[in-house]
GROMACS .gro file of C-alpha atoms in nm:
model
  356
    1UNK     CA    1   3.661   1.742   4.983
    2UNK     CA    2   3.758   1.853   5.316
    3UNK     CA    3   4.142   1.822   5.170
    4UNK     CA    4   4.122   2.059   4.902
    5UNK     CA    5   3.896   2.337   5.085
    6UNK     CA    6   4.194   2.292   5.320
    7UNK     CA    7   4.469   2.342   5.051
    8UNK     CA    8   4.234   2.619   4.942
    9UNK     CA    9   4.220   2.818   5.198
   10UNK     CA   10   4.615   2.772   5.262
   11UNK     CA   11   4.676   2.914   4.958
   12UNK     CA   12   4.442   3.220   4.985
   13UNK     CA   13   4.635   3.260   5.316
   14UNK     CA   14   4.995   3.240   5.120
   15UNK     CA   15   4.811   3.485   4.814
   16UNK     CA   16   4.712   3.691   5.115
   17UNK     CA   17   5.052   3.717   5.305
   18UNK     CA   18   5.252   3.740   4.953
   19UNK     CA   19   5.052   4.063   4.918
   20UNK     CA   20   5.043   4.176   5.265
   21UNK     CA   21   5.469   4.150   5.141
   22UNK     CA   22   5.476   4.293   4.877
   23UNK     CA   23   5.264   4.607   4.994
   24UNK     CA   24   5.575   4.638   5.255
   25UNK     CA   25   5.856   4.654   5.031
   26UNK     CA   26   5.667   4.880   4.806
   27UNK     CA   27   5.623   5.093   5.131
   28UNK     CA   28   5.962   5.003   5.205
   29UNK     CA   29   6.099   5.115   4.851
   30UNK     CA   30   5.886   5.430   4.850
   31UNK     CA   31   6.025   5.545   5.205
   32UNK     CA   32   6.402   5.455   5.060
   33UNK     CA   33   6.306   5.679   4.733
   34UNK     CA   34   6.189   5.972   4.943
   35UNK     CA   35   6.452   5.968   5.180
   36UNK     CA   36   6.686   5.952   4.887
   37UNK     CA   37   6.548   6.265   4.801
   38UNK     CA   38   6.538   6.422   5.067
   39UNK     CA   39   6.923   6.419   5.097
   40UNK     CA   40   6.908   6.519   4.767
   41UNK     CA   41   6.743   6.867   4.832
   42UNK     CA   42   6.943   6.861   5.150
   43UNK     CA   43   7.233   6.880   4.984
   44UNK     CA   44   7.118   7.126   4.708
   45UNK     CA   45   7.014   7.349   4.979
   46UNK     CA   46   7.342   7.328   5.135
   47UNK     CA   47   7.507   7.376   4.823
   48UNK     CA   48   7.258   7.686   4.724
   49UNK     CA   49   7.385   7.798   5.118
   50UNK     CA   50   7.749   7.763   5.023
   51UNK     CA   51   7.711   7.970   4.707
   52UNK     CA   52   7.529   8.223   4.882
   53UNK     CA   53   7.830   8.288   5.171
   54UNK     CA   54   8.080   8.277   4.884
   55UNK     CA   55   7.900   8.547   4.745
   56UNK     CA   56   7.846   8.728   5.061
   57UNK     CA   57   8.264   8.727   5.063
   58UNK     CA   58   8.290   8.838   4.777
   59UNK     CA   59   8.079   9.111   4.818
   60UNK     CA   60   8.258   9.206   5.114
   61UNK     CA   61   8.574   9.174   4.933
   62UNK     CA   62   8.468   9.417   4.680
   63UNK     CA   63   8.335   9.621   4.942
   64UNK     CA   64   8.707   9.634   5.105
   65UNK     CA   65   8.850   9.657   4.752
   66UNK     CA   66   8.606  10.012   4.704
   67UNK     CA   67   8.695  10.124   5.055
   68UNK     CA   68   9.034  10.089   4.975
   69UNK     CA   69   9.042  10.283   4.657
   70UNK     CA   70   8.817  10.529   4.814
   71UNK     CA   71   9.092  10.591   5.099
   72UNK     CA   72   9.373  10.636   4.794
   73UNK     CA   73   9.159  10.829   4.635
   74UNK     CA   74   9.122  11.042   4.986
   75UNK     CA   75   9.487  11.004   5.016
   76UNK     CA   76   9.554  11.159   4.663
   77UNK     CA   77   9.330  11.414   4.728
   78UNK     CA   78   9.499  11.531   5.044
   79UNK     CA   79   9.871  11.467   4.848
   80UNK     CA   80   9.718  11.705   4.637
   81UNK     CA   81   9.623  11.951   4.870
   82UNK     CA   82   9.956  11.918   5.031
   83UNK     CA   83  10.112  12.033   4.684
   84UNK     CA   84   9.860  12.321   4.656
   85UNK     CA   85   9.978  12.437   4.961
   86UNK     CA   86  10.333  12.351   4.897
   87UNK     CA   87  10.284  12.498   4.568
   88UNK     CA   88  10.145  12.818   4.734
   89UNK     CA   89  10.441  12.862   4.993
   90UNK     CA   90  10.691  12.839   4.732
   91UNK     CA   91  10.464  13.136   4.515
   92UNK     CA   92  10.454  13.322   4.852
   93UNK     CA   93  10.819  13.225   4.935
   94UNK     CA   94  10.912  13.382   4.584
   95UNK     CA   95  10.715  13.742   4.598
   96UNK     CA   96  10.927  13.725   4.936
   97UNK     CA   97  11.268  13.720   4.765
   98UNK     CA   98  11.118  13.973   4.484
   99UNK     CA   99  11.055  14.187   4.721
  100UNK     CA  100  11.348  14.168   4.927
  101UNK     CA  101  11.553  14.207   4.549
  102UNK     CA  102  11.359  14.504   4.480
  103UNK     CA  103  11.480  14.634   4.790
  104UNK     CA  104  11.846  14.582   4.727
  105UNK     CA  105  11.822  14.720   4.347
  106UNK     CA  106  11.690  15.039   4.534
  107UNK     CA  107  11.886  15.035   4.786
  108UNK     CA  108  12.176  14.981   4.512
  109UNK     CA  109  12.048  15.297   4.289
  110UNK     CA  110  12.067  15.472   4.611
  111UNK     CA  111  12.422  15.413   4.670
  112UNK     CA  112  12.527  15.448   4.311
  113UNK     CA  113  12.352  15.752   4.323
  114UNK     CA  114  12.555  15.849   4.673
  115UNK     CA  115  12.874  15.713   4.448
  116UNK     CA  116  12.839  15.915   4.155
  117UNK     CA  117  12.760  16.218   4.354
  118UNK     CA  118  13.096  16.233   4.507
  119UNK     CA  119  13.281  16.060   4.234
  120UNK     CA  120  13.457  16.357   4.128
  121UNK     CA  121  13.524  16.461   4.465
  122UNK     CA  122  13.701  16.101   4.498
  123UNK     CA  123  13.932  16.206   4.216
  124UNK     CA  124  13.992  16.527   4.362
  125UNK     CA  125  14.135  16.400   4.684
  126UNK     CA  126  14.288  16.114   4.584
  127UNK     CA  127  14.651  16.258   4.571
  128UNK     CA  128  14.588  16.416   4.892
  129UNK     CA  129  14.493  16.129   5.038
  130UNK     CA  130  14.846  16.019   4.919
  131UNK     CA  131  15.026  16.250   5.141
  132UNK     CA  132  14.827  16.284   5.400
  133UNK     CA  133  14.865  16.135   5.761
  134UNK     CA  134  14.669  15.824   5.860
  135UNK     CA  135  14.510  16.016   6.147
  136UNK     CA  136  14.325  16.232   5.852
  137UNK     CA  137  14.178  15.948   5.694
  138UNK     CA  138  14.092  15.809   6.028
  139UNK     CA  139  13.883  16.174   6.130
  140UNK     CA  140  13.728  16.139   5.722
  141UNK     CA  141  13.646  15.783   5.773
  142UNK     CA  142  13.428  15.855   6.091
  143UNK     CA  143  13.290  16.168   6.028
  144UNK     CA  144  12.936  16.160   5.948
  145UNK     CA  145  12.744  16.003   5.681
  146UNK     CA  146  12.920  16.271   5.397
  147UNK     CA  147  13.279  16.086   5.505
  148UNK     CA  148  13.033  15.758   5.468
  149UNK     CA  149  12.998  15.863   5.093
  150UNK     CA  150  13.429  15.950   5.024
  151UNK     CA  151  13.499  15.576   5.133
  152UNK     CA  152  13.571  15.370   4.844
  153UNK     CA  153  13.461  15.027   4.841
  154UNK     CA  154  13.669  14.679   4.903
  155UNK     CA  155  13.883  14.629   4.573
  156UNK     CA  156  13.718  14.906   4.403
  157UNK     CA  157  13.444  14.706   4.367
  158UNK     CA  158  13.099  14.890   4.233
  159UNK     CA  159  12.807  14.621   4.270
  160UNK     CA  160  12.697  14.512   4.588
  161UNK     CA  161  12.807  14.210   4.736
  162UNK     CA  162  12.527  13.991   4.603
  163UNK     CA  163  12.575  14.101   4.270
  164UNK     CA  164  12.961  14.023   4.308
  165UNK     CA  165  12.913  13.646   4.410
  166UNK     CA  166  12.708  13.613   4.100
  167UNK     CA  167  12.333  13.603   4.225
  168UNK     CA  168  12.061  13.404   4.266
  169UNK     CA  169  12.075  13.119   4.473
  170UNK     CA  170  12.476  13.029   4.542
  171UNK     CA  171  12.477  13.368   4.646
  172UNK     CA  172  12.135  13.383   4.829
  173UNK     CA  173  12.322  13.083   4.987
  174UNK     CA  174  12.665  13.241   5.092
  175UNK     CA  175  12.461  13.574   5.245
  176UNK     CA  176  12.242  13.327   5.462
  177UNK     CA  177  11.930  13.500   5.278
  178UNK     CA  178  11.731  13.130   5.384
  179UNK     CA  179  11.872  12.998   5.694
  180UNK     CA  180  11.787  12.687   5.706
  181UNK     CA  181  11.911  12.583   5.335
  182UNK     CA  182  12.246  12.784   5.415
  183UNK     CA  183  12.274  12.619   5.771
  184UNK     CA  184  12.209  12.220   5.593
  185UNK     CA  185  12.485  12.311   5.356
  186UNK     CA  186  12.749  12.422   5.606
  187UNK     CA  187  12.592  12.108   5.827
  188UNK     CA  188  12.654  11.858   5.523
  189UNK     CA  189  12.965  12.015   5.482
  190UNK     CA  190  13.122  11.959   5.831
  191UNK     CA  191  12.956  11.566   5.851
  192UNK     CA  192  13.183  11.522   5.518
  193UNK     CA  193  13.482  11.663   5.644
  194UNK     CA  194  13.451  11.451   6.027
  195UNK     CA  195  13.367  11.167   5.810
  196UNK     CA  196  13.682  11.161   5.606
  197UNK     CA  197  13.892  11.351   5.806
  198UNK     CA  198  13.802  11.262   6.156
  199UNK     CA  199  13.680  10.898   6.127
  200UNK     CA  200  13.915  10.847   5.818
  201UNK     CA  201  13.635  10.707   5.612
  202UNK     CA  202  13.698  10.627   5.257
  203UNK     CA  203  13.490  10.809   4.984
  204UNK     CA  204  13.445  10.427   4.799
  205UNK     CA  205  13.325  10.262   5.128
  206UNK     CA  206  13.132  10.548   5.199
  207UNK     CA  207  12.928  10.555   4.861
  208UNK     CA  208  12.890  10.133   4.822
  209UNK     CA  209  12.756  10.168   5.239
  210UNK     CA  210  12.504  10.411   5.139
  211UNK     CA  211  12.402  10.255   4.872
  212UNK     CA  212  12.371   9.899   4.999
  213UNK     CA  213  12.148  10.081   5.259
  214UNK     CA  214  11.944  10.242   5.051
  215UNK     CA  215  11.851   9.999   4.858
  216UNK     CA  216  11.770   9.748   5.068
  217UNK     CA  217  11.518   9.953   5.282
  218UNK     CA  218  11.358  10.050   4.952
  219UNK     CA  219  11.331   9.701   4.802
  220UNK     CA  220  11.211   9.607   5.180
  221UNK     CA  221  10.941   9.873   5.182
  222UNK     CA  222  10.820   9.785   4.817
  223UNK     CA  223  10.812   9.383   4.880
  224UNK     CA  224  10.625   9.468   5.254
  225UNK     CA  225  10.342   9.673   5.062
  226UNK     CA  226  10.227   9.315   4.919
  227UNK     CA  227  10.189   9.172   5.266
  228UNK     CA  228  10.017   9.466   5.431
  229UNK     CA  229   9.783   9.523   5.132
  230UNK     CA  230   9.910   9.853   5.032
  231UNK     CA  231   9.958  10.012   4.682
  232UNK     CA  232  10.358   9.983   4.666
  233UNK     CA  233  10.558  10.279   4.673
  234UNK     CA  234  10.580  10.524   4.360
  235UNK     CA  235  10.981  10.599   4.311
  236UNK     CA  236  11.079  10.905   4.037
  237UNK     CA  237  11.261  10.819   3.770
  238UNK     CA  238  11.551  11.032   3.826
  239UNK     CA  239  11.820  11.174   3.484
  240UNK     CA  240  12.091  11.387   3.529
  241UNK     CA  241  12.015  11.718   3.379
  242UNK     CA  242  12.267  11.829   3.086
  243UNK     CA  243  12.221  12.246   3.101
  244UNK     CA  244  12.361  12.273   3.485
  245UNK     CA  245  12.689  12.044   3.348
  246UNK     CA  246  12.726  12.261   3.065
  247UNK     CA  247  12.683  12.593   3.279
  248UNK     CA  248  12.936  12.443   3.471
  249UNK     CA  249  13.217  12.327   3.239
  250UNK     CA  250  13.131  12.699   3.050
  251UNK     CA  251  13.218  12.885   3.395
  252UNK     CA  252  13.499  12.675   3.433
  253UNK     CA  253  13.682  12.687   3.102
  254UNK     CA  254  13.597  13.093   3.116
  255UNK     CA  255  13.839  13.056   3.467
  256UNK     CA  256  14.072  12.856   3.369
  257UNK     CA  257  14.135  13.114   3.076
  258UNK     CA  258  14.121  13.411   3.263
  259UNK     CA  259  14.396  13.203   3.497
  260UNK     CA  260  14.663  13.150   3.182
  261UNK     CA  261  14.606  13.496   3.044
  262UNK     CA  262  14.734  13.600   3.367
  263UNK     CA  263  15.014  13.345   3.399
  264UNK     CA  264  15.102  13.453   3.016
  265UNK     CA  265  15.118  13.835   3.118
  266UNK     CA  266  15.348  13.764   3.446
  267UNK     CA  267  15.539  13.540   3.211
  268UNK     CA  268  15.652  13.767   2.951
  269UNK     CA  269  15.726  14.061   3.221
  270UNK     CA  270  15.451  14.288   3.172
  271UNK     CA  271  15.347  14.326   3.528
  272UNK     CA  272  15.556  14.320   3.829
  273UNK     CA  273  15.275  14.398   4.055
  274UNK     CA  274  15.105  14.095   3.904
  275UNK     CA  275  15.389  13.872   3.923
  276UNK     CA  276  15.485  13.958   4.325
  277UNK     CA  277  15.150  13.913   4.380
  278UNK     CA  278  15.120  13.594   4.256
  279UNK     CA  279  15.443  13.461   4.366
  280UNK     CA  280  15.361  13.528   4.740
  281UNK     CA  281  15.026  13.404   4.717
  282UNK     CA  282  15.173  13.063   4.584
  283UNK     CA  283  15.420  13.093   4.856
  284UNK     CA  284  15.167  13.132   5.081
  285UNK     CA  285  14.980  12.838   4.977
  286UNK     CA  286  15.240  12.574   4.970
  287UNK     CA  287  15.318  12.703   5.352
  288UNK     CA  288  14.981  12.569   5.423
  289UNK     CA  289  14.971  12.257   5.228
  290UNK     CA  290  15.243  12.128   5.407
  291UNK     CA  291  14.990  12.179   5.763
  292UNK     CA  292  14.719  12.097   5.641
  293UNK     CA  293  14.564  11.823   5.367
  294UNK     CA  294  14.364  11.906   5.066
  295UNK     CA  295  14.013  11.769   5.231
  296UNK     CA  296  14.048  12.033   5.530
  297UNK     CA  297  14.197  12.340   5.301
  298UNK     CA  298  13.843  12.315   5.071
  299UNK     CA  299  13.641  12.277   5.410
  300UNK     CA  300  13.852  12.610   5.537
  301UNK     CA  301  13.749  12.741   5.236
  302UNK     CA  302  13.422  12.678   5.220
  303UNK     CA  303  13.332  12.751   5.617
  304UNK     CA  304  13.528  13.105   5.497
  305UNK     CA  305  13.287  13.099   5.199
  306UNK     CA  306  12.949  13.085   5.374
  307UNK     CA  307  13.079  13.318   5.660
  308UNK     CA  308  13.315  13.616   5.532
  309UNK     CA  309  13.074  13.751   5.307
  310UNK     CA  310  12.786  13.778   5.525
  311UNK     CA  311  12.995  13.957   5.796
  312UNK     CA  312  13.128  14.195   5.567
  313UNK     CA  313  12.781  14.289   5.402
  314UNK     CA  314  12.695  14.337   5.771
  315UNK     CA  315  13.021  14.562   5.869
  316UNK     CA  316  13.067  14.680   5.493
  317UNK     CA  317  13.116  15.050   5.581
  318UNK     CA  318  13.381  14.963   5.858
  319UNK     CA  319  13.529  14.745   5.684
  320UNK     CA  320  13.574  14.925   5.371
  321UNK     CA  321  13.687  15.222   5.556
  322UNK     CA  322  13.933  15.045   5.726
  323UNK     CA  323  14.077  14.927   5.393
  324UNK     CA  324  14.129  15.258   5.276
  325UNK     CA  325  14.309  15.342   5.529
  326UNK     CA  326  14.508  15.013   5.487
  327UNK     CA  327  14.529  15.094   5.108
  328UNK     CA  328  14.685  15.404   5.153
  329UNK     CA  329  14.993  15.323   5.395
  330UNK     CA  330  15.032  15.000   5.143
  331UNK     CA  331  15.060  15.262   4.894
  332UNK     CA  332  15.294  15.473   5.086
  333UNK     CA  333  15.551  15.197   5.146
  334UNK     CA  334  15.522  15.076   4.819
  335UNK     CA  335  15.633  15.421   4.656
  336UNK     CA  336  15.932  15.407   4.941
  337UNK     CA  337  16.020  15.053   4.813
  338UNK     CA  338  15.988  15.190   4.447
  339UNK     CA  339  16.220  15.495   4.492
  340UNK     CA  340  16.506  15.283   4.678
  341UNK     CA  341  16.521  14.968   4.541
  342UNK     CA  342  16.266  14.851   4.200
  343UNK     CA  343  16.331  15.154   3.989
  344UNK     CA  344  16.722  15.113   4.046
  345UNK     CA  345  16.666  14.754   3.914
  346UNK     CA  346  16.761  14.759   3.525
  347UNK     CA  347  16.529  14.740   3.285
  348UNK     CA  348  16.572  14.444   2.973
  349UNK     CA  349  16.609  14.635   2.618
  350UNK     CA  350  16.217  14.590   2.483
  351UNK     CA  351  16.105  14.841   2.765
  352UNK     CA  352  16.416  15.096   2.772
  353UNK     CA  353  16.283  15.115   2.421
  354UNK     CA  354  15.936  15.172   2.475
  355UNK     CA  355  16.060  15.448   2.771
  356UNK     CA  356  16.295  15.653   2.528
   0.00000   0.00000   0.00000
């Protein structure tokens, strides 16, 4: 009996501590599951965390972005402005030169009034200004503003000087009307001349340097914007224009014509005048070829150009009067020349014909 309440109570003691185990792991297990868990929301959390700063950034990225397009947009605004403004100088710049034209048409009606007045008093004394000394025209030409009106103009010209080199802007250019655009192209002129003449730069190398240049600080500045986060640069598309080419060639051609009807009228002996004339200008010319190239004659030509005409608009009474003067002793010396020499000179059978 004892024996078996012995084995009894041993194995209510092992049913006891089997329990007592199993309670432990459950505790165990349930501590395992619930730490489990707890990483799990840990990790949602961070995740929830990590979604919340990416949003954050790209909040702030669109809030750049705006602040960005709201500084273009500032930036177009003030290009904008800058064009009113520009926009407004040119309009003011404009009524400036209409002005300024409105002066010289009235200031031209006034001297073609002054012309016309004494016109036939011109034609009066123009056969004693013939004869008489050069001392005469020299007391005429300075006395008073009525001797003013007797002076005839350069070449017998009747427009003003503007109106002579053709108007608008070449000639706004040439009479220095705007400074600073006649100043760059007497400036650009002179760089091209020491550049090719001075430095002996060729016109190939010149173009292909400028060029290369160019166009690698612009593809430079356009591949930098991307780096800098800045709207690349907008370029013009830029065409050649066709009416200036054809204004051009029209002008040209009408020159060129004008240039063999005069060549045909020298050739066939119409005009002696004509044909001395031309023969000592040409004579002239190849005398300076030969000390000078063709590069420096154009740049003599156009320095000349953008300076002669302005000084004699300035000095254009003087000058004209002086001319006269000059005009008339020509005149003498040529009648001298005529009696002694050309009128003794025989004469081919077409014009003894057209004489008799």
């Amino acid at each position: 009996m004892a024996e078996n309440t012995e084995h009894v109570a041993h194995e209510s003691f092992m049913d006891k501590l089997a329990g007592k185990l199993h309670l432990h792991d459950s505790k165990k297990h349930e501590h395992k599951v619930e730490a489990e868990e707890e990483k799990v929301v840990e990790k949602h959390q961070e995740k929830e965390k990590e979604k919340e700063k990416e949003k954050e950034k790209e909040k702030e990225k669109e809030k750049k972005k705006e602040k960005e397009k709201e500084k273009e947009k500032e930036k177009e605004k003030e290009k904008e402005k800058e064009k009113e403004k520009e926009k407004e100088k040119e309009k003011e710049k404009e009524k400036e030169k209409e002005k300024e034209k409105e002066k010289e048409k009235e200031k031209e009606k006034e001297k073609e009034k002054e012309h016309s007045s004494s016109s036939s008093s011109e034609d009066e004394s123009e056969k004693v200004k013939t004869v008489s000394s050069p001392s005469v025209a020299a007391a005429s030409a300075g006395g008073g503003s009525s001797a003013k009106d007797k002076v005839s103009r350069l070449f017998g010209r009747q427009k003003p000087v503007y109106q002579v080199l053709g108007g608008g802007k070449p000639a706004e250019v040439f009479l220095w009307r705007n400074k600073k655009i006649s100043a760059t192209v007497l400036g650009t002129a002179t760089a091209i001349w020491i550049l090719f003449e001075l430095l002996e730069y060729h016109l190939l190398t010149l173009v292909c340097h400028v060029l290369i240049f160019g166009l690698a600080v612009l593809f430079l500045w356009s591949n930098a914007t991307n780096f800098i986060n800045k709207s690349p640069p907008q370029f013009p598309e830029l065409s050649v224009p066709e009416q200036p080419f054809l204004q051009v060639a029209a002008a040209l051609r009408f020159e060129l014509n004008r240039a063999f009807a005069l060549l045909h009228d020298i050739a066939i002996g119409k005009d002696l005048k004509k044909f001395l004339a031309v023969i000592a200008g040409l004579w002239v010319l190849s005398i300076v070829g030969k000390s000078c190239d063709f590069l420096t004659l154009f740049y003599i030509n156009f320095v000349l150009l953008h300076t002669v005409p302005v000084l004699y608009e300035k000095h254009e009474d003087k000058v004209d009067a002086f001319a006269e003067r000059a005009f008339v002793e020509a005149k003498k010396h040529y009648g001298v020349v005529n009696e002694r020499y050309i009128s003794k000179i025989p004469r081919g059978p077409l014009k003894s014909k057209k004489s008799d």
